[in-house]
Coordinates of C-alpha atoms and ligand atoms in Angstrom, one line a residue:
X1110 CA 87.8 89.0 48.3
X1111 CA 91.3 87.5 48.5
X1112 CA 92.0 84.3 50.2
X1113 CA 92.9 85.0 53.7
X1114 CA 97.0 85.3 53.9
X1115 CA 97.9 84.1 57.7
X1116 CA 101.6 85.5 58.8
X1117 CA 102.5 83.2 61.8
X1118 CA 105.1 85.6 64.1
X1119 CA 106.4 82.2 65.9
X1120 CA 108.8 84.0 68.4
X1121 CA 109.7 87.7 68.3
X1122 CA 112.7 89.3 70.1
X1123 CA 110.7 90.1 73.1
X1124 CA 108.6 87.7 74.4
X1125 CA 110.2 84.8 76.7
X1126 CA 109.8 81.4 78.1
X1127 CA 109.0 82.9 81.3
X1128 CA 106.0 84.3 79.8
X1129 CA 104.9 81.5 77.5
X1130 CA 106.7 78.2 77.9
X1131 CA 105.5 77.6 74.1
X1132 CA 107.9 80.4 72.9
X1133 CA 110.3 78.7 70.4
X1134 CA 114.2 79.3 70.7
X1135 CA 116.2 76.0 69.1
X1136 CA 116.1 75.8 65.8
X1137 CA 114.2 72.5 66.6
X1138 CA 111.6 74.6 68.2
X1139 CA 111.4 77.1 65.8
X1140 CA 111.1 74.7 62.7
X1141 CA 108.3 72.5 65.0
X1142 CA 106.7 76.0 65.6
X1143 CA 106.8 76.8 62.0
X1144 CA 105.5 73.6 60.9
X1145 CA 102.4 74.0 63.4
X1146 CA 101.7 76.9 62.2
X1147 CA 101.2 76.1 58.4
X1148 CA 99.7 72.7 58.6
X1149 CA 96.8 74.8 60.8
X1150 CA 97.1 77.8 57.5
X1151 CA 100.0 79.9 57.8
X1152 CA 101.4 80.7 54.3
X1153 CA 103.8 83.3 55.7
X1154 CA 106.6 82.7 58.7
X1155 CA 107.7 86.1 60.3
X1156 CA 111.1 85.0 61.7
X1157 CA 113.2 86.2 64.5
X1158 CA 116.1 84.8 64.8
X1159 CA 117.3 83.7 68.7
X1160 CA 120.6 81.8 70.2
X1161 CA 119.4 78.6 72.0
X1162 CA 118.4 80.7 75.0
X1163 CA 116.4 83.0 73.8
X1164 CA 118.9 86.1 73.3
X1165 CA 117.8 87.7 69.9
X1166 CA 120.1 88.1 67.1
X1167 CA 120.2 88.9 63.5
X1168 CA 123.5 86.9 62.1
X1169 CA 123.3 85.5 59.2
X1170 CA 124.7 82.1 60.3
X1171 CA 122.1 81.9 62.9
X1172 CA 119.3 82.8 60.4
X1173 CA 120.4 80.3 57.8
X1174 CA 119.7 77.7 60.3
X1175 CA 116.6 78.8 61.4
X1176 CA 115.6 79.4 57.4
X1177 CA 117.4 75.8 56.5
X1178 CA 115.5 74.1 59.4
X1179 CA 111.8 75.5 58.6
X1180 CA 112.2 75.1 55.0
X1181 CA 113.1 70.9 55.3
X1182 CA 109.6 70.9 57.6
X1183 CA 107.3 73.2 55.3
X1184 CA 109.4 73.7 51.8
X1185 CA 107.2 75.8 50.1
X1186 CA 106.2 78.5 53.1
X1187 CA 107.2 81.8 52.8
X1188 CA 109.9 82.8 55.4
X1189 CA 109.6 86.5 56.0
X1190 CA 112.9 87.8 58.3
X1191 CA 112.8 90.2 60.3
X1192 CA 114.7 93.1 60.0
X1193 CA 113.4 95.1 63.3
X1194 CA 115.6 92.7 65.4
X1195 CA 115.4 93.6 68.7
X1196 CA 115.6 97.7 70.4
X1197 CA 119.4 98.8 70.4
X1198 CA 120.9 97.2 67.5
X1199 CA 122.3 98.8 64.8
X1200 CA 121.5 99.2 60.9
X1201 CA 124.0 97.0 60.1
X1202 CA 123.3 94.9 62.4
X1203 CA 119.6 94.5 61.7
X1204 CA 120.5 94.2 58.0
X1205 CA 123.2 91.2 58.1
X1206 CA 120.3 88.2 57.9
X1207 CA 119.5 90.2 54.2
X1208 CA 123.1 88.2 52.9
X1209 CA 121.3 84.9 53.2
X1210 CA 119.0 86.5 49.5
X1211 CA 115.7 85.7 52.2
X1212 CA 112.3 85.6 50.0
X1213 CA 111.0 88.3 52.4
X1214 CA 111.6 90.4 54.6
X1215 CA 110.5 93.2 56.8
X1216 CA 111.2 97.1 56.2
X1217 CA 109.6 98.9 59.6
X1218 CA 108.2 102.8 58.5
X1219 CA 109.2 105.1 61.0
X1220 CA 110.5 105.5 65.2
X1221 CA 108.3 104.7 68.3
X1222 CA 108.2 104.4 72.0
X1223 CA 108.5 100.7 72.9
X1224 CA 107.3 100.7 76.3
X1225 CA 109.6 101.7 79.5
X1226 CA 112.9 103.4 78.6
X1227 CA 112.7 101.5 75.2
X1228 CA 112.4 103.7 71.4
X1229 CA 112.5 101.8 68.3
X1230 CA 114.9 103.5 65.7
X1231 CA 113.5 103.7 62.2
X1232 CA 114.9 107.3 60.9
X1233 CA 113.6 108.3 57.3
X1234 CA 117.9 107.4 56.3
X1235 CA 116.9 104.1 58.2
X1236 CA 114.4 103.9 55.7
X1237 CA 116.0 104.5 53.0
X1238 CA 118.9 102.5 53.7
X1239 CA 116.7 99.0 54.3
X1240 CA 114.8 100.2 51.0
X1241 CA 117.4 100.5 49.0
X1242 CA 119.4 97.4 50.1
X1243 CA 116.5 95.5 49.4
X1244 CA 115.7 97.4 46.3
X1245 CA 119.3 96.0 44.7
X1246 CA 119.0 92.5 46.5
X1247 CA 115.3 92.2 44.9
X1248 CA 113.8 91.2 48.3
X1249 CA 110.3 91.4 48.8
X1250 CA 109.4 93.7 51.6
X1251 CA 105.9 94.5 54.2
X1252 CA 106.3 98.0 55.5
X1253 CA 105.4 97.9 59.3
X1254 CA 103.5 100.5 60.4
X1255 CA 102.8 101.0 64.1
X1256 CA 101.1 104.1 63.5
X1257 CA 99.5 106.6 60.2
X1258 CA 102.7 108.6 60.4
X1259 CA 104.5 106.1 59.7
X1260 CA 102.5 105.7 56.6
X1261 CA 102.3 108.7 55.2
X1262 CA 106.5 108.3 55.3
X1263 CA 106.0 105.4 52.6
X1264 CA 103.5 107.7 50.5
X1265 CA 106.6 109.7 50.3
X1266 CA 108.9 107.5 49.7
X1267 CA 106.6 105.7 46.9
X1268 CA 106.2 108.8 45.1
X1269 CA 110.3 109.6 45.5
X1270 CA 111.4 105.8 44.0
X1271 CA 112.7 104.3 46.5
X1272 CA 109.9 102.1 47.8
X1273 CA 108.9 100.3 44.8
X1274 CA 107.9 96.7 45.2
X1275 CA 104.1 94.9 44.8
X1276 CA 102.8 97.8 48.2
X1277 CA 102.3 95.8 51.0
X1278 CA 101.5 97.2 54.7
X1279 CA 101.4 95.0 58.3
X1280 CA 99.4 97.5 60.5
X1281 CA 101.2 96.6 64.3
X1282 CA 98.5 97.7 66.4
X1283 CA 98.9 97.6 70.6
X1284 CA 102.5 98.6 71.1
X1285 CA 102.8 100.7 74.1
X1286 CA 104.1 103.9 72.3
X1287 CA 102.4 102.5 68.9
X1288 CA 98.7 103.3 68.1
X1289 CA 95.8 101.3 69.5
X1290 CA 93.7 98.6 68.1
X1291 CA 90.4 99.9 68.1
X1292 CA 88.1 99.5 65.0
X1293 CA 88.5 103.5 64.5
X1294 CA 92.1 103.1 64.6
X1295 CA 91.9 100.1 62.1
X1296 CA 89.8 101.5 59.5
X1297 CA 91.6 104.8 59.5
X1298 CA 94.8 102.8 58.6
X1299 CA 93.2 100.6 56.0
X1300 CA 91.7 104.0 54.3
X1301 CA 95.4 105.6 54.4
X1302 CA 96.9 103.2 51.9
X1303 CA 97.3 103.7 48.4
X1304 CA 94.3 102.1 46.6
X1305 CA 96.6 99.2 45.0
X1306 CA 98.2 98.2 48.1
X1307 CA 97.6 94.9 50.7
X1308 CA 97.8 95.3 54.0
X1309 CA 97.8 92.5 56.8
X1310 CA 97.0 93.3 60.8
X1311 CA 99.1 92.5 63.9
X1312 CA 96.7 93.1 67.4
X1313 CA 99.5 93.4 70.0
X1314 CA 98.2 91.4 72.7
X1315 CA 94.1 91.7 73.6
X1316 CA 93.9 93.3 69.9
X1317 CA 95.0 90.2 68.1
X1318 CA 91.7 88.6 67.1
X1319 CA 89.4 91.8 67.4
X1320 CA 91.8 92.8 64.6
X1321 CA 91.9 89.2 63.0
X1322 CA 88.3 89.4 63.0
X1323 CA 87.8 93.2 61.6
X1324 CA 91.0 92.4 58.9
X1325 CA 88.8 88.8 58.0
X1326 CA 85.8 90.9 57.6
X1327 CA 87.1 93.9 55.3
X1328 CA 89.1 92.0 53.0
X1329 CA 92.5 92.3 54.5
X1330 CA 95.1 89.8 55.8
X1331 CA 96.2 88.7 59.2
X1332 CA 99.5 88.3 61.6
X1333 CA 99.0 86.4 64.5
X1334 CA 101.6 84.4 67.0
X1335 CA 103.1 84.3 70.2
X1336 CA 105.4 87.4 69.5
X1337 CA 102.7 89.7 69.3
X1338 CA 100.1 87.8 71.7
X1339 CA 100.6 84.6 74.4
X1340 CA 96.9 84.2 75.1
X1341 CA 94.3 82.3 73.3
X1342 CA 91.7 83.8 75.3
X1343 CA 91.7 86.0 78.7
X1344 CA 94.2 84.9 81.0
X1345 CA 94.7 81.3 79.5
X1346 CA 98.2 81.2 78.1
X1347 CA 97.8 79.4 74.5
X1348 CA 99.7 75.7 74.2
X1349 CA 101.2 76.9 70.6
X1350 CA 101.1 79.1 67.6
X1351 CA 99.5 76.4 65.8
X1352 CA 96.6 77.1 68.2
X1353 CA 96.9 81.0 67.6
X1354 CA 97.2 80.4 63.7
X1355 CA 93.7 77.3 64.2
X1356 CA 91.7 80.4 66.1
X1357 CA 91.8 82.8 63.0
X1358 CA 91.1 79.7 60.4
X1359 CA 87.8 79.3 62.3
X1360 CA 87.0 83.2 62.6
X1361 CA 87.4 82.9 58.9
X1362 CA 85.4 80.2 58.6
X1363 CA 82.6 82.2 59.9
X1364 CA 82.9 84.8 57.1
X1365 CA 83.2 82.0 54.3
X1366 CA 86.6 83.5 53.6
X1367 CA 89.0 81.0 53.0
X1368 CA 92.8 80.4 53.1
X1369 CA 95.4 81.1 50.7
X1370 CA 98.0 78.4 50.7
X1371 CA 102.3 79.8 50.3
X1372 CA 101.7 79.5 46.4
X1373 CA 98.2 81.8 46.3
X1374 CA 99.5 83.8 49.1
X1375 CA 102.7 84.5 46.5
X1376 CA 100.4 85.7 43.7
X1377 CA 98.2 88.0 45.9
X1378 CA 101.5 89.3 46.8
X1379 CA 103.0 89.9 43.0
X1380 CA 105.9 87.3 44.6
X1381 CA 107.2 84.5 42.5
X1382 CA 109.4 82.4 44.3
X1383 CA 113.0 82.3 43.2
Ligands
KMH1668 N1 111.3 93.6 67.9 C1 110.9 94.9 67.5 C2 111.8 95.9 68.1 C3 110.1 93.7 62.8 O1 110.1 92.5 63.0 O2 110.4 94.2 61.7 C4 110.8 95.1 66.0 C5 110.0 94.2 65.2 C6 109.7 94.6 63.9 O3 109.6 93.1 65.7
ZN1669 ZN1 108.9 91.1 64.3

């Protein structure tokens, strides 16, 4: 098997300090978070970008501080940006942080419920759109898939052209409108994929180590952090994503699988870094 890839996803556009006091905002915070988060094994950084309180945003300018301030604390981790953002904003919008040439980055596979009166917009011309912006800017992508029809839109596209880099998936299991976590649910994703492809695991909330664990055990690669999950166990709010990130190291542990530092984490990926 692989070395275990660990994305860290430090803050999200959702979660909030009234939730989890730990949930970065500053650019201080964030690059502290960040830092946490690969000295306990975190190769890859999924970043949201956020004003100083908390409001979610995807300029450029604010992303290039956040990128510029995790890079001088961990230089070699690999910042993935988000290109999700938050619910409501637009393509162009959600695309601006690509001007700052990011290493990686995002490309979500298709439209879900996102609990309440929320939908998150990812139409197939979404899709194409993000994949061919990224295709001409030769950033790396992870196709986010909250759900198998959602992958069975990139098995489309692959064969079409016009998703075409090393085929990477991040199952996002738990969202209320998404699918569930459970093992069936898991290992009906991981047996959708294309044969050549990665694929890392996201448990929304109570799914995020059951998912570590099942990911750990099959071969595959894991997300944790405090935008998908504020707990480190039932009902006790976790001090950090350092803590989050320390958890899976030692469920790894357990299946002698070890950790791929930013550089090995690159070559399971087909990345080099520019
Ligand atoms: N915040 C969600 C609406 C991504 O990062 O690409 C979208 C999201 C997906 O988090
Ligand atoms: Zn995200």
């Amino acid at each position: 098997m692989d070395k275990l890839i660990i994305t860290c996803a430090i803050t999200g556009a959702e979660v909030t300090k009234e939730h989890n006091e730990a949930v970065p905002y500053t650019a201080l915070e964030m690059a502290d978070a960040a830092y946490g988060a690969y000295k306990a094994g975190a190769s890859i950084i999924h970043l949201h970008a956020r004003m100083d309180d908390g409001t979610p945003t995807q300029d450029k300018e604010r992303f290039k501080i956040l990128i510029d301030a995790i890079h001088k604390k961990c230089p070699d981790v690999i910042i993935q940006v988000s290109t999700g953002g938050a619910v409501g904003m637009t393509r162009d919008e959600r695309l601006d942080v690509l001007k700052n040439n990011p290493e990686m980055a995002t490309l979500d596979c298709g439209t879900l419920n996102f609990g309440g009166d929320d939908i998150f917009v990812n139409t197939e011309n979404d899709i194409k759109y993000f994949a061919n912006k990224m295709n001409d800017l030769g950033v790396r992508y992870e196709m986010e898939c909250f759900e198998k029809g959602h992958i069975d839109t990139t098995i489309r596209f692959i064969k079409k052209g016009i998703i075409k880099n090393h085929l990477h998936y991040s199952f996002v299991l738990g969202v209320r409108g998404g699918m569930t976590g459970e093992e069936r649910d898991f290992l009906f994703l991981k047996d959708s994929i294309p044969e050549n492809a990665t694929y890392s695991v996201a448990g929304i909330g109570r799914y995020e180590f059951t998912l570590a664990e099942l990911s750990i055990k099959h071969g595959g690669h894991v997300r944790v952090g405090l935008e998908d999950n504020i707990f480190i166990e039932k009902g006790v709010l976790t001090k950090s994503n350092a803590e989050l990130v320390g958890k899976v190291v030692s469920i790894a542990k357990k299946y002698n699988r070890e950790i791929a530092s930013p550089q090995e984490a690159r070559k399971i990926l087909g990345m080099e870094k520019q």
